[in-house]
Short mmCIF file of C-alpha atoms in Angstrom, two decimals:
data_model
loop_
_atom_site.label_atom_id
_atom_site.label_comp_id
_atom_site.label_asym_id
_atom_site.label_seq_id
_atom_site.Cartn_x
_atom_site.Cartn_y
_atom_site.Cartn_z
CA MET A 6 24.63 173.21 126.14
CA ASN A 7 25.99 173.04 122.60
CA ARG A 8 29.08 174.75 123.80
CA LEU A 9 29.60 172.10 126.50
CA VAL A 10 29.22 169.30 123.92
CA ALA A 11 31.72 171.05 121.63
CA VAL A 12 34.27 171.41 124.47
CA ARG A 13 33.90 167.71 125.38
CA ARG A 14 34.22 166.69 121.74
CA THR A 15 37.40 168.81 121.37
CA ALA A 16 38.83 167.37 124.60
CA LEU A 17 38.15 163.78 123.49
CA LEU A 18 39.62 164.44 120.05
CA THR A 19 42.73 166.02 121.60
CA ALA A 20 43.13 163.08 124.02
CA ALA A 21 42.79 160.58 121.16
CA CYS A 22 45.41 162.45 119.09
CA VAL A 23 47.84 162.60 122.04
CA LEU A 24 47.30 158.88 122.72
CA ALA A 25 47.89 158.01 119.05
CA LEU A 26 51.05 160.14 119.01
CA VAL A 27 52.40 158.55 122.21
CA CYS A 28 51.66 155.00 120.94
CA GLY A 29 53.30 155.81 117.63
CA LEU A 30 56.45 157.12 119.32
CA PHE A 31 56.89 153.97 121.43
CA SER A 32 55.91 151.39 118.82
CA THR A 33 58.01 152.66 115.90
CA PRO A 34 61.41 151.74 117.46
CA ALA A 35 60.06 148.32 118.45
CA LEU A 36 58.70 147.78 114.95
CA ALA A 37 62.05 148.82 113.49
CA TYR A 38 63.89 146.48 115.87
CA PHE A 39 61.80 143.43 115.04
CA THR A 40 61.65 144.00 111.29
CA SER A 41 65.25 145.00 110.67
CA GLY A 42 67.46 142.51 108.83
CA GLY A 43 71.03 142.08 107.75
CA ALA A 44 73.23 140.25 105.33
CA GLY A 45 76.77 138.91 105.37
CA THR A 46 79.05 136.20 104.15
CA GLY A 47 80.89 133.40 105.92
CA THR A 48 83.04 130.43 105.15
CA THR A 49 83.44 127.02 106.65
CA ALA A 50 85.44 123.93 105.97
CA SER A 51 84.96 120.38 106.96
CA GLY A 52 87.35 117.54 107.10
CA THR A 53 88.09 114.36 108.91
CA LEU A 54 90.13 114.44 112.07
CA GLN A 55 93.07 112.10 111.55
CA SER A 56 93.96 109.80 114.42
CA LEU A 57 96.70 110.95 116.73
CA ILE A 58 99.86 108.85 116.88
CA ILE A 59 100.67 107.67 120.40
CA LEU A 60 104.01 106.09 121.23
CA PRO A 61 105.98 105.37 124.38
CA ALA A 62 108.16 108.38 125.05
CA THR A 63 111.82 107.93 124.24
CA THR A 64 112.75 110.87 126.45
CA GLY A 65 111.90 111.66 130.03
CA THR A 66 112.29 109.64 133.17
CA PRO A 67 109.47 108.99 135.61
CA THR A 68 109.97 110.93 138.81
CA VAL A 69 107.84 108.31 140.60
CA PRO A 70 108.41 104.73 139.40
CA LEU A 71 105.67 102.11 139.47
CA GLN A 72 105.65 100.08 142.70
CA PRO A 73 103.15 97.66 144.32
CA GLY A 74 100.37 99.54 146.09
CA ALA A 75 101.36 102.89 144.59
CA ARG A 76 100.89 105.12 141.59
CA GLY A 77 103.60 105.87 139.09
CA ASP A 78 104.19 108.32 136.28
CA LEU A 79 103.04 107.66 132.73
CA ILE A 80 105.11 109.16 129.93
CA LEU A 81 103.99 109.06 126.32
CA GLN A 82 104.53 110.92 123.07
CA VAL A 83 101.55 112.24 121.10
CA THR A 84 101.85 113.35 117.46
CA ASN A 85 99.18 115.39 115.69
CA PRO A 86 99.27 114.54 111.94
CA ASN A 87 96.51 117.07 111.18
CA THR A 88 97.21 120.45 109.60
CA TYR A 89 95.36 122.21 112.41
CA ALA A 90 95.71 122.31 116.18
CA VAL A 91 93.75 119.95 118.40
CA THR A 92 93.15 120.03 122.13
CA LEU A 93 93.97 116.89 124.09
CA VAL A 94 91.14 116.45 126.59
CA ARG A 95 91.35 112.94 128.11
CA VAL A 96 93.65 109.95 128.53
CA SER A 97 92.35 106.56 129.64
CA GLN A 98 93.38 102.93 129.46
CA GLY A 99 92.67 101.61 125.99
CA GLY A 100 93.28 97.87 126.28
CA PRO A 101 94.96 95.04 128.14
CA VAL A 102 98.33 95.53 129.81
CA SER A 103 101.08 93.35 128.40
CA VAL A 104 104.19 92.39 130.36
CA GLN A 105 107.73 91.88 129.17
CA GLY A 106 110.27 90.40 131.56
CA GLY A 107 109.78 89.34 135.13
CA VAL A 108 109.38 85.72 136.10
CA GLU A 109 105.78 84.46 135.87
CA CYS A 110 104.41 88.00 135.68
CA THR A 111 101.34 87.71 133.45
CA SER A 112 99.56 90.06 131.06
CA ASP A 113 95.82 90.79 130.98
CA PRO A 114 94.44 88.18 128.56
CA GLY A 115 90.79 89.20 128.73
CA TRP A 116 90.89 92.80 129.81
CA PRO A 117 88.94 94.29 131.52
CA SER A 118 87.24 91.22 133.01
CA THR A 119 90.26 88.89 133.23
CA LEU A 120 93.42 90.49 134.54
CA GLY A 121 96.92 89.09 134.88
CA ASN A 122 98.84 89.14 138.11
CA SER A 123 100.75 92.36 137.36
CA GLY A 124 98.00 94.55 138.82
CA VAL A 125 99.07 97.40 136.50
CA SER A 126 96.46 99.79 135.08
CA ILE A 127 95.40 103.36 134.50
CA PRO A 128 92.77 103.43 137.25
CA ALA A 129 91.03 106.67 136.27
CA THR A 130 90.48 108.88 133.25
CA ILE A 131 92.93 111.76 133.24
CA THR A 132 91.48 115.12 132.20
CA LEU A 133 93.70 117.38 130.11
CA ASN A 134 93.53 120.72 128.37
CA ILE A 135 96.63 120.71 126.16
CA SER A 136 96.77 122.37 122.75
CA LEU A 137 98.82 120.42 120.21
CA PRO A 138 99.60 122.34 116.99
CA GLY A 139 99.15 120.61 113.64
CA GLY A 140 102.11 118.53 112.49
CA SER A 141 103.79 118.55 115.89
CA SER A 142 104.63 116.10 118.67
CA GLN A 143 104.65 116.52 122.42
CA VAL A 144 105.84 114.35 125.28
CA LEU A 145 103.22 114.09 128.01
CA HIS A 146 104.48 113.41 131.51
CA LEU A 147 101.41 112.42 133.51
CA PRO A 148 102.29 112.17 137.22
CA ALA A 149 100.63 109.36 139.19
CA ALA A 150 98.59 108.26 136.14
CA SER A 151 99.41 104.53 136.34
CA ALA A 152 99.00 102.23 139.30
CA MET A 153 100.13 98.83 140.53
CA GLY A 154 97.87 96.95 142.93
CA THR A 155 98.95 95.71 146.34
CA SER A 156 98.36 92.12 145.21
CA SER A 157 100.77 92.40 142.29
CA ALA A 158 103.04 89.38 141.97
CA ALA A 159 106.53 89.78 143.41
CA ASP A 160 107.68 88.13 140.17
CA CYS A 161 106.82 91.38 138.35
CA GLN A 162 109.92 93.08 139.74
CA GLY A 163 112.06 94.33 136.88
CA ALA A 164 109.33 93.76 134.27
CA SER A 165 108.27 96.31 131.65
CA PHE A 166 104.59 97.06 131.22
CA ASN A 167 102.91 98.17 128.00
CA ILE A 168 99.69 100.03 128.88
CA PRO A 169 97.64 100.88 125.80
CA VAL A 170 96.09 104.33 126.11
CA THR A 171 93.27 106.19 124.43
CA VAL A 172 93.83 109.91 123.98
CA GLU A 173 90.74 111.94 123.18
CA ALA A 174 91.14 115.16 121.23
CA GLN A 175 88.86 117.83 119.86
CA GLN A 176 89.35 120.55 117.32
#
């Protein structure tokens, strides 16, 4: 009977040692993974994004001119005065349209609620993905970006339209 108790005790002790060994083998890598650390260095800089300079383009001709009831091309020049590149992401109308020329063709005095009779606008936000290097300029030719309504005054024939735009950029 003592021999049977001794065999059981040896078997239990062996099983406990094997279990402890197995648990130790599987928990040590996990313990090392969760307690390991590291060190390093990094740099960063902050600055203020300078406003882009937006002008009417002096080069380029619209392939589709603005006509009543249709869309026309919008051509503008964007200059990045920053020392780093920016990405142009959106263009939208930024204010009231003003009219030069034409007989009795009126501007938008209280844009966007009060519009003149030209019917000219940028009807939708244009999405872009154009990289503009620091200190450089680029002419943007945006096909079908401007529109003239069907109710535009016939007196607007031959007029020039100044459409203020907002160009959104990100670094």
